[in-house]
CSV table of C-alpha atoms in Angstrom, one decimal:
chain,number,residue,atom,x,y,z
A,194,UNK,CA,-118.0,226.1,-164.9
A,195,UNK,CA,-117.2,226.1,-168.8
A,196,UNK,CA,-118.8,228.5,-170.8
A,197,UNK,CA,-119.1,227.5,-174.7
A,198,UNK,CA,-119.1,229.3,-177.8
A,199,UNK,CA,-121.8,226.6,-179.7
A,200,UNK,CA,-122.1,227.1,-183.5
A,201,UNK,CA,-123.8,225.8,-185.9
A,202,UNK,CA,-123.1,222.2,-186.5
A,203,UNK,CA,-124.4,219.8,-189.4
A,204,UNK,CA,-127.7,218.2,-188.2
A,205,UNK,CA,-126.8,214.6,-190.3
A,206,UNK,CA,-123.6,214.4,-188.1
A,207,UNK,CA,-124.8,214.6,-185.0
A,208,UNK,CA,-124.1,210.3,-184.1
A,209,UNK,CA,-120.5,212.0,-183.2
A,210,UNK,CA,-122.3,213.2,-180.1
A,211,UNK,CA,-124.8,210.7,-179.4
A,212,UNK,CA,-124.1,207.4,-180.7
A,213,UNK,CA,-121.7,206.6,-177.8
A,214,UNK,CA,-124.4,207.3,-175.2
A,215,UNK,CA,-124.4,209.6,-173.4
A,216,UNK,CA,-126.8,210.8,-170.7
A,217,UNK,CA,-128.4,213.6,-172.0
A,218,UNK,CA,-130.9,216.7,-170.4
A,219,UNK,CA,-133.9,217.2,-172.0
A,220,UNK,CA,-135.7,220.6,-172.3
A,221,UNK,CA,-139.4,221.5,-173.3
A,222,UNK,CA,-141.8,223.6,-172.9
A,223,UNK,CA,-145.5,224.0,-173.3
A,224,UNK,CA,-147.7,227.3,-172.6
A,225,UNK,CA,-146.3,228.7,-169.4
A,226,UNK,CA,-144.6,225.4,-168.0
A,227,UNK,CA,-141.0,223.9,-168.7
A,228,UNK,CA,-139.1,221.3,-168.1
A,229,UNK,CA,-135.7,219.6,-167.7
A,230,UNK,CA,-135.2,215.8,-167.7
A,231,UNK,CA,-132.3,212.9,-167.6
A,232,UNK,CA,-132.1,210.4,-170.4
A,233,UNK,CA,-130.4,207.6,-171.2
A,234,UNK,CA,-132.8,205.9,-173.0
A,235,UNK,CA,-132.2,207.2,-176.9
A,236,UNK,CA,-130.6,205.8,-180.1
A,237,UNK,CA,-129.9,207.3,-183.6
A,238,UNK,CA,-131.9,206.4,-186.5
A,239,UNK,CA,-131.1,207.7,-189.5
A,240,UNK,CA,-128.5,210.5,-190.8
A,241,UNK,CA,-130.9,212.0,-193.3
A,242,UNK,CA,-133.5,213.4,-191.9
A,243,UNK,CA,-131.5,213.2,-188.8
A,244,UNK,CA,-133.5,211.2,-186.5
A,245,UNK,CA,-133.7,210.1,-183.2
A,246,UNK,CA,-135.3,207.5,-180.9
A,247,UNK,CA,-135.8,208.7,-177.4
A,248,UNK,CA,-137.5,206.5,-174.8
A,249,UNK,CA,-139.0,209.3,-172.6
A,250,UNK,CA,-141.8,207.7,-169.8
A,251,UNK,CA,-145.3,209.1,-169.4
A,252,UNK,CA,-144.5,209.4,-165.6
A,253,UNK,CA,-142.4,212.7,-166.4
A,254,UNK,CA,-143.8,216.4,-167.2
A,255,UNK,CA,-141.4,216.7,-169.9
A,256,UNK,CA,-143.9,213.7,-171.7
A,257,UNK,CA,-146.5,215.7,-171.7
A,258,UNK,CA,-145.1,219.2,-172.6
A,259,UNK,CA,-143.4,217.4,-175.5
A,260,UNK,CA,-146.1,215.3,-176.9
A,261,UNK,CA,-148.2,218.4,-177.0
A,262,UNK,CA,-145.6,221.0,-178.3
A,263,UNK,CA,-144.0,218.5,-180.9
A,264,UNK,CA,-141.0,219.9,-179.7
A,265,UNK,CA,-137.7,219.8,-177.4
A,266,UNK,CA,-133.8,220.1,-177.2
A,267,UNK,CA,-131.1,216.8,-176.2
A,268,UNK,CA,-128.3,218.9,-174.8
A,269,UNK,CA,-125.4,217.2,-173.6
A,270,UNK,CA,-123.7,217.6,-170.2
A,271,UNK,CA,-120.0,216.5,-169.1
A,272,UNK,CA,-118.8,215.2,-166.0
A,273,UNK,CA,-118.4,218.7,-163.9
A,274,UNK,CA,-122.5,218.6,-164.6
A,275,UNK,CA,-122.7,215.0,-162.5
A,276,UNK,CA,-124.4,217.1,-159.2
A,277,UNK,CA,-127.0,218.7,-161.7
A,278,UNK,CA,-127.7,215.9,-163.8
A,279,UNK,CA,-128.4,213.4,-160.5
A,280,UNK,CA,-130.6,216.2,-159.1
A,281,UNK,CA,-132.9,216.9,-162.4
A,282,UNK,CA,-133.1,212.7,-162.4
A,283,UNK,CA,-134.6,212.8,-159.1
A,284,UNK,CA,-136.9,215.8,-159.1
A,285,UNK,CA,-140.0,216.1,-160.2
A,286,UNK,CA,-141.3,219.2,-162.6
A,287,UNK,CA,-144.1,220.1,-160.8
A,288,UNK,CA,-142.0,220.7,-157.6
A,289,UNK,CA,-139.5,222.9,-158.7
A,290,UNK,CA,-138.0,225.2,-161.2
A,291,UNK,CA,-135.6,223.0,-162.5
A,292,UNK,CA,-133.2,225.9,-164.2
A,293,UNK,CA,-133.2,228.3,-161.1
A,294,UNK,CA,-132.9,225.8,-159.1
A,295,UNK,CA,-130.2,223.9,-161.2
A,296,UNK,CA,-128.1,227.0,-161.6
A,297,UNK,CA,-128.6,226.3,-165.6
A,298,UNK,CA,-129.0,228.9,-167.7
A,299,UNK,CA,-131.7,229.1,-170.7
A,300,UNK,CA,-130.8,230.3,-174.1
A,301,UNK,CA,-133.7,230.7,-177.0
A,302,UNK,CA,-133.2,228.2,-179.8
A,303,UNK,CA,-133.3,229.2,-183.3
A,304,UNK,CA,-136.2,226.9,-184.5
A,305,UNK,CA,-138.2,225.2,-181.4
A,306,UNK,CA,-139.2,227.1,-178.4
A,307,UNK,CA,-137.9,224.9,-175.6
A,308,UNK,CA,-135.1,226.4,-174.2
A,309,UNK,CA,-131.2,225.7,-174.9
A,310,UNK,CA,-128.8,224.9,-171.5
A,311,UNK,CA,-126.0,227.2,-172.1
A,312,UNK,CA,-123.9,225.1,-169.6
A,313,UNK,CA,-123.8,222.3,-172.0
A,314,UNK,CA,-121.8,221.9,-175.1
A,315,UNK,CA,-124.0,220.6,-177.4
A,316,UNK,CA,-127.4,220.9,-178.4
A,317,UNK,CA,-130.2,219.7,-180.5
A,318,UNK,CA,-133.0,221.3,-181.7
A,319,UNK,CA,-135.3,218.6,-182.4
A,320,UNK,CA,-139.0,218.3,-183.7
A,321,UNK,CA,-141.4,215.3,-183.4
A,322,UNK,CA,-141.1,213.6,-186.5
A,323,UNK,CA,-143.2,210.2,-185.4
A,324,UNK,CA,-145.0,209.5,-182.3
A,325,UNK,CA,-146.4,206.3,-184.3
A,326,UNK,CA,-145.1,204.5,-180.7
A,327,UNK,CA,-145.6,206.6,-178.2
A,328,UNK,CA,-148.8,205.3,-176.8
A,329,UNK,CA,-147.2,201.5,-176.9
A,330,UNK,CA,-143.6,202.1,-175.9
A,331,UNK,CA,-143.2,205.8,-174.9
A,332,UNK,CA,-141.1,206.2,-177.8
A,333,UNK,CA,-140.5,209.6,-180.0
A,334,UNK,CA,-138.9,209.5,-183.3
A,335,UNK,CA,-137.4,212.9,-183.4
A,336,UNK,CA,-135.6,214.9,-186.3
A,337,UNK,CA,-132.8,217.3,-184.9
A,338,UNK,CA,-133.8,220.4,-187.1
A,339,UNK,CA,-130.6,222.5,-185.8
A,340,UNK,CA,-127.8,221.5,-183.7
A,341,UNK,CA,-125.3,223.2,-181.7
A,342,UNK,CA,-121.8,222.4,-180.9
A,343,UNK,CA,-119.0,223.8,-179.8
A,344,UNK,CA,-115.8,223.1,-182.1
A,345,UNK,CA,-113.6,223.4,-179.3
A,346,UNK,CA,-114.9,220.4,-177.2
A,347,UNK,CA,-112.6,217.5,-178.7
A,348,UNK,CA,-113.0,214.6,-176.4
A,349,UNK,CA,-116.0,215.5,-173.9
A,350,UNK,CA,-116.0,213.8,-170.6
A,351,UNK,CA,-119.7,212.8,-171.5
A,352,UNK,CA,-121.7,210.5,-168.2
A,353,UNK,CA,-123.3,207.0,-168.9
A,354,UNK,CA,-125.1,205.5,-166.5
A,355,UNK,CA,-124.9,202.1,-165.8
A,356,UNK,CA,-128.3,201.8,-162.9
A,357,UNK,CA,-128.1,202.2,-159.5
A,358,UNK,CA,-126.4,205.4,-158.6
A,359,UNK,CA,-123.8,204.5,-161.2
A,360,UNK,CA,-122.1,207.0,-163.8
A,361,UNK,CA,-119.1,206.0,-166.2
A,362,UNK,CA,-117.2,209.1,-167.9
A,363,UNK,CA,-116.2,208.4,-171.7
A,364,UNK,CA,-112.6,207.9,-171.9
A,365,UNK,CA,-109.4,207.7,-174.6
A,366,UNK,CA,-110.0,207.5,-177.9
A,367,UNK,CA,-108.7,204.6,-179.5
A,368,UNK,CA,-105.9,204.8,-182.7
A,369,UNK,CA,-107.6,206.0,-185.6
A,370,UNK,CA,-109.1,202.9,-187.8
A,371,UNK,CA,-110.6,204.6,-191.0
A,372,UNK,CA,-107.7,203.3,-193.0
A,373,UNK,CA,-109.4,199.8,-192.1
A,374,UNK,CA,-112.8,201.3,-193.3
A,375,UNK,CA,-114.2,200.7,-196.8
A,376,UNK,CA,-115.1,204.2,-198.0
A,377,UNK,CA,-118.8,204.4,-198.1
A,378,UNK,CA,-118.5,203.2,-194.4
A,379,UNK,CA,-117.0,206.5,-193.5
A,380,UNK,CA,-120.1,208.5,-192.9
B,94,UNK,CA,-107.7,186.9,-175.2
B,95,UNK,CA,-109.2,187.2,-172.7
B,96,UNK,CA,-111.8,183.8,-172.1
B,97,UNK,CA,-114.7,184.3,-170.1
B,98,UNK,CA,-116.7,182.4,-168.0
B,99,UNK,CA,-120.2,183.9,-168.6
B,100,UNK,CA,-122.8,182.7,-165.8
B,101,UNK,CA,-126.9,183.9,-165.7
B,102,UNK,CA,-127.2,187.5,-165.2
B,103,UNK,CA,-130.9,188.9,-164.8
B,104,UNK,CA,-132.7,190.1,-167.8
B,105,UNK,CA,-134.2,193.0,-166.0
B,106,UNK,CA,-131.1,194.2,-165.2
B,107,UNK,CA,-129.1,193.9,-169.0
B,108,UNK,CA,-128.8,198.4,-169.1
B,109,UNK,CA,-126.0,197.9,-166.9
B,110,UNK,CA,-124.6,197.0,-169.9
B,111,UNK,CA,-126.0,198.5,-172.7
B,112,UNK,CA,-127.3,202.1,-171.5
B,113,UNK,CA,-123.9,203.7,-171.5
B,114,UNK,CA,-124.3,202.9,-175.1
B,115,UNK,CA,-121.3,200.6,-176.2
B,116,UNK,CA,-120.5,199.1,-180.1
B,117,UNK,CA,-121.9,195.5,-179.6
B,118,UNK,CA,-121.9,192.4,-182.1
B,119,UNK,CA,-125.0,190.7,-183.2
B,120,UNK,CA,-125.0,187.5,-184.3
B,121,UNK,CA,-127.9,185.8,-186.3
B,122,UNK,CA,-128.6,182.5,-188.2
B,123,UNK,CA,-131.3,181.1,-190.2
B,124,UNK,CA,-131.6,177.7,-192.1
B,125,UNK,CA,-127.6,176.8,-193.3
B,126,UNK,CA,-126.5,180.8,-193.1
B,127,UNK,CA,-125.3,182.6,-190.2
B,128,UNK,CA,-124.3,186.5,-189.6
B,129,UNK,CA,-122.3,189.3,-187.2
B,130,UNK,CA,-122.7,192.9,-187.7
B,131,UNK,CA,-121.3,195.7,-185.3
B,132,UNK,CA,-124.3,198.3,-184.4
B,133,UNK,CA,-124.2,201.2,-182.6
B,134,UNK,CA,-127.8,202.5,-183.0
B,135,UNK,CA,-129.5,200.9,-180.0
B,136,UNK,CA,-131.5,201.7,-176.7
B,137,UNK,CA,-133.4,200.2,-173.4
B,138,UNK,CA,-137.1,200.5,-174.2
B,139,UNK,CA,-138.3,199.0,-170.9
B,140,UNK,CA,-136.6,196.8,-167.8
B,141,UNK,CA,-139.8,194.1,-168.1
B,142,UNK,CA,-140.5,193.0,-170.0
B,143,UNK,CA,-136.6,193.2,-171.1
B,144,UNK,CA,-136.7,195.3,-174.0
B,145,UNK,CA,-133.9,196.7,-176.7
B,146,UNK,CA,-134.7,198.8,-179.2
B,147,UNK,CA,-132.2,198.7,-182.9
B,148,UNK,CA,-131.9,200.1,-185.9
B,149,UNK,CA,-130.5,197.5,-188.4
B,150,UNK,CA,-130.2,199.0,-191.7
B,151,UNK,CA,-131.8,196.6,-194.6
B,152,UNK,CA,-128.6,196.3,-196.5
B,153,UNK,CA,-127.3,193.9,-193.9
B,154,UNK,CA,-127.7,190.3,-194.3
B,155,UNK,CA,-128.2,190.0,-190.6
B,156,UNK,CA,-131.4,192.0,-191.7
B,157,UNK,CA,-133.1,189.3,-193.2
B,158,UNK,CA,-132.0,186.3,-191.1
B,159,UNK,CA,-133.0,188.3,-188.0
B,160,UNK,CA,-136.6,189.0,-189.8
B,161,UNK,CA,-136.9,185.4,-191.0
B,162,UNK,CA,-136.0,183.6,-187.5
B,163,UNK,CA,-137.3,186.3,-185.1
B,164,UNK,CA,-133.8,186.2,-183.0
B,165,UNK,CA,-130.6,187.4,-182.6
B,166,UNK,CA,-127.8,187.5,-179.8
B,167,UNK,CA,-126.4,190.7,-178.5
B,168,UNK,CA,-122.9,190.3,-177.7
B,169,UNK,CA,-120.7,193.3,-176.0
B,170,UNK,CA,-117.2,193.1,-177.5
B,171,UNK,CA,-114.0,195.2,-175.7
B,172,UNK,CA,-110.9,197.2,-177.0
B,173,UNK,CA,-108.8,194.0,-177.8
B,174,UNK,CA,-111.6,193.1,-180.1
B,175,UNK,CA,-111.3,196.3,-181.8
B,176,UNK,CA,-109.5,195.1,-185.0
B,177,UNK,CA,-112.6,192.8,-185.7
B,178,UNK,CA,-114.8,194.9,-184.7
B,179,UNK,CA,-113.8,196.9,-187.6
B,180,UNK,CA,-113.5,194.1,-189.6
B,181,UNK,CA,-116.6,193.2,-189.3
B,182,UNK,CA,-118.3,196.6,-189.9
B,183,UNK,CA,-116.5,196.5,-193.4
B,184,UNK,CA,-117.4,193.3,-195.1
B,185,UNK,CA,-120.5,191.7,-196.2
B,186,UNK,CA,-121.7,188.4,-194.9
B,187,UNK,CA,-122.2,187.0,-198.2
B,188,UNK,CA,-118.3,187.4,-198.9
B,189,UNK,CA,-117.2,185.4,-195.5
B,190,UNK,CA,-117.4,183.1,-192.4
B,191,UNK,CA,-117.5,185.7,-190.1
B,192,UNK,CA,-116.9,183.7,-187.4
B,193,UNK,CA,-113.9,181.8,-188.7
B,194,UNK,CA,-112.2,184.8,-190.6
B,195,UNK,CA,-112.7,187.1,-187.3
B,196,UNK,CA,-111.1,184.0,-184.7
B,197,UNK,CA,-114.1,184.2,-183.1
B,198,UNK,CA,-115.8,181.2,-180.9
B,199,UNK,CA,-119.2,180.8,-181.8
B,200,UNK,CA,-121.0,179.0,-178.4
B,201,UNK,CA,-124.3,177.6,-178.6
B,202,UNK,CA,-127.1,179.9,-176.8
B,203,UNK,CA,-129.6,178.5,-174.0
B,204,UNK,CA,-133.0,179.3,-175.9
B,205,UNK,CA,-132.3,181.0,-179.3
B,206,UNK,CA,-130.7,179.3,-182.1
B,207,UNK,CA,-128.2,182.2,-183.3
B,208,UNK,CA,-124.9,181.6,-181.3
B,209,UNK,CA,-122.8,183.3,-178.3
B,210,UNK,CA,-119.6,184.9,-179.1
B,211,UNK,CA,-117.5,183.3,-176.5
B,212,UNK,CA,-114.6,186.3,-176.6
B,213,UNK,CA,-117.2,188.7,-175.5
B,214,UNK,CA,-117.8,188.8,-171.9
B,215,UNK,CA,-121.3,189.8,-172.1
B,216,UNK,CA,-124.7,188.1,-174.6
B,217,UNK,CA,-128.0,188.6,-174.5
B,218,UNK,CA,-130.0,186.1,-176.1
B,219,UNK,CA,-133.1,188.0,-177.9
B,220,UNK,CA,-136.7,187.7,-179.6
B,221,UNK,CA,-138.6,189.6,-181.7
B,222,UNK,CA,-140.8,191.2,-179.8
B,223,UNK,CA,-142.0,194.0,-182.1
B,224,UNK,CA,-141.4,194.7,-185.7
B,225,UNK,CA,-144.1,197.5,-186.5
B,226,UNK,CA,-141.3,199.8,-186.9
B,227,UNK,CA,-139.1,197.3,-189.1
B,228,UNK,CA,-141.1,198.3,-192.4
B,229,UNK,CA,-140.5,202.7,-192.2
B,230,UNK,CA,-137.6,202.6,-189.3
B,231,UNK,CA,-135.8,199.3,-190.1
B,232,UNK,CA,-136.3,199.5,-186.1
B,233,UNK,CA,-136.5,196.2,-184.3
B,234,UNK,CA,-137.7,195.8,-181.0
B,235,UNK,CA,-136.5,192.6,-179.1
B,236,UNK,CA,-137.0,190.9,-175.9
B,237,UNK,CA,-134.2,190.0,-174.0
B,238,UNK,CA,-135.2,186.6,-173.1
B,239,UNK,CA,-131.6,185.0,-171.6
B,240,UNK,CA,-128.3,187.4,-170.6
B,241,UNK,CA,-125.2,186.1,-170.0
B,242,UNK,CA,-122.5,188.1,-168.0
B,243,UNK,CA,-119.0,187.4,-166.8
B,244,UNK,CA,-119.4,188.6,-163.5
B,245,UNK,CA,-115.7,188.9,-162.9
B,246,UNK,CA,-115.8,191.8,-165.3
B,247,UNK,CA,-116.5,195.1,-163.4
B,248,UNK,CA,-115.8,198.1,-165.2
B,249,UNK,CA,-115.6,196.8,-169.1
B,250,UNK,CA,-113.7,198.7,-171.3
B,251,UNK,CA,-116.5,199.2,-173.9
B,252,UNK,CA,-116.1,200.7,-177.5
B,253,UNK,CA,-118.1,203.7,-178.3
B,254,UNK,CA,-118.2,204.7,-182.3
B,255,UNK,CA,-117.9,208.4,-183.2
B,256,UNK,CA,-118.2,207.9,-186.9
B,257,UNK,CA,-114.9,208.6,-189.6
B,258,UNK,CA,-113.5,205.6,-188.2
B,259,UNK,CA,-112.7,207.1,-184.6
B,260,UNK,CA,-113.6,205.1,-181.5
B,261,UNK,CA,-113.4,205.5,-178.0
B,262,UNK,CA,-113.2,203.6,-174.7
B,263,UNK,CA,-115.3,203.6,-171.8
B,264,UNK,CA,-113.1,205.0,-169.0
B,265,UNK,CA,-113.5,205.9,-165.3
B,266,UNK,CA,-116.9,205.1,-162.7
B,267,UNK,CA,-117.5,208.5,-161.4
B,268,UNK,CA,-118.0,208.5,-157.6
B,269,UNK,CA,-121.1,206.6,-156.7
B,270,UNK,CA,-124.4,208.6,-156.2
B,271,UNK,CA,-126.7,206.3,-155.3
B,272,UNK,CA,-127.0,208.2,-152.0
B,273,UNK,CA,-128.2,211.1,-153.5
B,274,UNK,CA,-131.0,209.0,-155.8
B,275,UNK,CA,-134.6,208.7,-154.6
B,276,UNK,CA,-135.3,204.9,-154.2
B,277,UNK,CA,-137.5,203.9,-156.0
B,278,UNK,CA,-135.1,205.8,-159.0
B,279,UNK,CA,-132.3,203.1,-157.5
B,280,UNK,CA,-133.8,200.4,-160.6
């Protein structure tokens, strides 16, 4: 298993990470409970504040332990995380303890309380910004408030789920286009 | 070029597509004017009703058409269509028939008005279902209301942005899990 050396990374640049969709784990915590979860379900919003849509149902403990804490971290798993990432999708927070029984390792964050996963090469520290739709739609607007990334993951082999047991692993990147790019479209 | 032969796919089902988080092409039209812009900042809100979630900043012109005539057609291009995909993202509607500048094939759609890009093997043909979040978010929520899906295409090769003008392109399907998912997670 990797181990990574995160640093601090630029909060308004964090689309690199998440704007080609990755699956992502979600940690909070609340009082004396925590939680892991599996999303898919997020979009970018805005570089500055840096926010963040996440689609997070009320059916999971992690809804609950963030809509009360105002508080969680997206961290970002790669394809040698696939067992992990299945399991935490399929098991419920009251049942277990989803880091010990993960084999994921918790590291304190520098702003929020939930917990960091070490195993993972990025994460973001993000704070409720809006739960205008939450009771409609399920839907947090977060801003990431400190992110975490390490430099040395160029290309990560991030999982996308496609529905039914189905994972895709982010591939090549394509010849560089920003010489086709008008400037102020190079954010 | 690839030429498609898109068939009905079922709307509950369009995050096979669109959760792993590809670059798609929206088209729009109201009264004589019509509109693509590439987007990135999207998500699944919901299986069904079908919903998408996207951020569509107010500078575009597909902006206003889409407010005006409460539609728009998602359309997932692929790595041949890179070149104007990028062309796209850097000019203005006002300046150019996107369709004819960009070689594209504007087809007609079953219910909305705005068209089908026929060199994209997958379009979802969309309402406004919810624009609370248009005003503060530029966020609109639509209703998938038609898909249509070439079903001969099995693993597309997507375009994921990364921002600074780098792309990249969906690779590999892991191996499948389902077996290890808990049914009723098997949506």
């Amino acid at each position: 298993m990797a181990v990574y050396d995160k640093q601090n990374f630029p909060v308004e640049k964090v689309r690199k990470y998440l704007e080609p969709g990755p699956v992502v784990l979600v940690t909070s915590s609340w009082e004396n409970q925590s939680d892991i979860m599996t999303l898919g379900w997020h979009t970018i919003l805005e570089f500055s504040p840096s926010l963040l849509g996440c689609m997070i149902a009320s059916m999971n403990v992690s809804h609950d332990l963030i809509r009360n804490s105002g508080e969680c971290v997206i961290n970002i798993p790669t394809r040698e995380l696939i067992d992990r990432v299945v399991a935490i999708g399929n098991s419920h927070g009251d049942e277990i303890d989803k880091f010990a029984d993960n084999r994921l390792t918790a590291e304190p964050g520098c702003v929020v309380k939930a917990p960091l996963i070490a195993e993972c090469f990025a994460s973001f520290e993000c704070r409720l910004y809006d739960g205008a739709l939450v009771d409609n739609y399920n839907f947090f607007i977060f801003e990431v408030v400190k992110a975490h990334v390490d430099p040395q993951v160029e290309l990560p082999a991030t999982l996308h789920y496609t529905g039914e047991g189905l994972f895709r692993v982010m591939g090549e990147q394509t010849s560089d286009q920003h010489k086709k790019f008008k400037p102020e479209m190079l954010i």
